CSV table of C-alpha atoms in Angstrom, one decimal:
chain,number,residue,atom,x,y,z
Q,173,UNK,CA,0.0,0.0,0.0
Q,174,UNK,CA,2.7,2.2,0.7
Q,175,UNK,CA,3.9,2.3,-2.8
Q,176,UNK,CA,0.7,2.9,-4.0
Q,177,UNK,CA,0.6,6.3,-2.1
Q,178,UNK,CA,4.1,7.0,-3.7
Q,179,UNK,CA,3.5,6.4,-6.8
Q,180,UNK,CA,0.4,9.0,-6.7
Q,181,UNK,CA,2.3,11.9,-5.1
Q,182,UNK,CA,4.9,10.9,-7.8
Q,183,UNK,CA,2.5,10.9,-11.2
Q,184,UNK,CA,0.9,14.5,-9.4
Q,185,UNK,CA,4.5,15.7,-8.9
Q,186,UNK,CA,5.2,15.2,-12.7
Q,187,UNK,CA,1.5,16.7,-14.0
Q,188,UNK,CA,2.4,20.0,-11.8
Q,189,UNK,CA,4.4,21.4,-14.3
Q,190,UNK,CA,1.9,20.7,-17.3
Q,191,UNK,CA,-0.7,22.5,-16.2
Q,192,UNK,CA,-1.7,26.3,-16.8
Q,193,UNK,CA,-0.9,28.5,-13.3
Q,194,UNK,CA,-4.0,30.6,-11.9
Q,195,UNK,CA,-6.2,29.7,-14.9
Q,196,UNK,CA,-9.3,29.0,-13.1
Q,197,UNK,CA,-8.5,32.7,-11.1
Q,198,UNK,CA,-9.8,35.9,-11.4
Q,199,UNK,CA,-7.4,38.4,-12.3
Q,200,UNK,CA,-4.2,36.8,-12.2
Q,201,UNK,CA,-3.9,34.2,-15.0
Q,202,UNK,CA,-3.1,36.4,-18.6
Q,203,UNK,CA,-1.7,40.2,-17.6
Q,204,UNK,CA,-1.7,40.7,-21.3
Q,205,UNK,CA,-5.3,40.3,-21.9
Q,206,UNK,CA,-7.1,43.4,-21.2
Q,207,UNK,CA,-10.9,42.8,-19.6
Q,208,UNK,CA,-13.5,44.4,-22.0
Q,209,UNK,CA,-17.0,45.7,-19.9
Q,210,UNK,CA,-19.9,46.9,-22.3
Q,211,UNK,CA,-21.2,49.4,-19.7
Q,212,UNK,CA,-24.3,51.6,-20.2
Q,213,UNK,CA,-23.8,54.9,-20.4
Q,214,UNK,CA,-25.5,56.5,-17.0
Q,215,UNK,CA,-26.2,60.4,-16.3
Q,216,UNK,CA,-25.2,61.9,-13.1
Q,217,UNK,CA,-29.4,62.1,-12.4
Q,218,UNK,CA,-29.5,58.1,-12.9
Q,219,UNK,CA,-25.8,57.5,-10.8
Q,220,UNK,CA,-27.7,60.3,-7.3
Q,221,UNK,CA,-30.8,58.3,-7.9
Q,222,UNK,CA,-29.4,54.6,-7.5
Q,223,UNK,CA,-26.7,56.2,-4.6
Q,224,UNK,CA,-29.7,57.8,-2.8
Q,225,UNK,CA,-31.8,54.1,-3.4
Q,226,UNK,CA,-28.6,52.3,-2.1
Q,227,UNK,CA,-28.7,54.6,0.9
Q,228,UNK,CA,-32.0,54.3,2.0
Q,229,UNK,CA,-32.0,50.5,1.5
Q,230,UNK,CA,-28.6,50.5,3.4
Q,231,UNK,CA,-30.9,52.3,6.5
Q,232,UNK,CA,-33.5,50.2,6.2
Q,233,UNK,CA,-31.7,46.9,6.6
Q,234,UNK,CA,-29.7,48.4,9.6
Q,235,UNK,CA,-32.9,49.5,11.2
Q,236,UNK,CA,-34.1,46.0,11.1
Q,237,UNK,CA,-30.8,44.0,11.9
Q,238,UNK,CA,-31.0,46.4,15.3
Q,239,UNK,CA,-34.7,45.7,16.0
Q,240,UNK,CA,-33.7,42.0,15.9
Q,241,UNK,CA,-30.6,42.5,17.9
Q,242,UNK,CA,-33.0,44.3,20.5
Q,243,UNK,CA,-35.5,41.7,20.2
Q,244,UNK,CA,-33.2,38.8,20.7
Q,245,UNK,CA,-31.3,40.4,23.1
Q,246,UNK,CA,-34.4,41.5,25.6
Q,247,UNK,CA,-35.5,37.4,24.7
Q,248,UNK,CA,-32.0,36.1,26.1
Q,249,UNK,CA,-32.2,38.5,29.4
Q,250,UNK,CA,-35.9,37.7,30.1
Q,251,UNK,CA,-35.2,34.0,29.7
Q,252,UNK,CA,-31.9,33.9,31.7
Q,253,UNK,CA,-34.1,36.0,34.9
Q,254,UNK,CA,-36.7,33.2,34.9
């Protein structure tokens, strides 16, 4: 069995040097090739309306995640009193 095992790490050993580096990465495999986007074009009205949108959704969830953190909190003290 023991040769078994070596002969694996041997035959990965040897396919280590075969194989393409960081292909299945983002970011780092090909510094040559150059990462097209096909953006749409946005006007400052559209970018302060999504950025005001973000904002209030970003208060929103806070709002809840304290009211549970309140809620769960006040359920934890209540349950360690009785």
């Amino acid at each position: 069995m023991p040769s078994n095992s070596m002969n694996v790490i041997n035959f990965n050993r040897n396919q280590l040097p075969q194989r393409d580096r960081f292909v299945n990465r983002l970011g780092g495999y090909n510094s040559d090739k150059k990462t097209e986007y096909n953006l749409p074009k946005a006007t400052t009205k559209q970018l302060k309306e999504i950025a005001r949108r973000l904002k209030e959704e970003r208060k929103i969830r806070m709002i809840k995640v304290v009211t549970l953190t309140i809620i769960l909190f006040l359920g934890l003290v209540f349950t360690i009193l009785y």
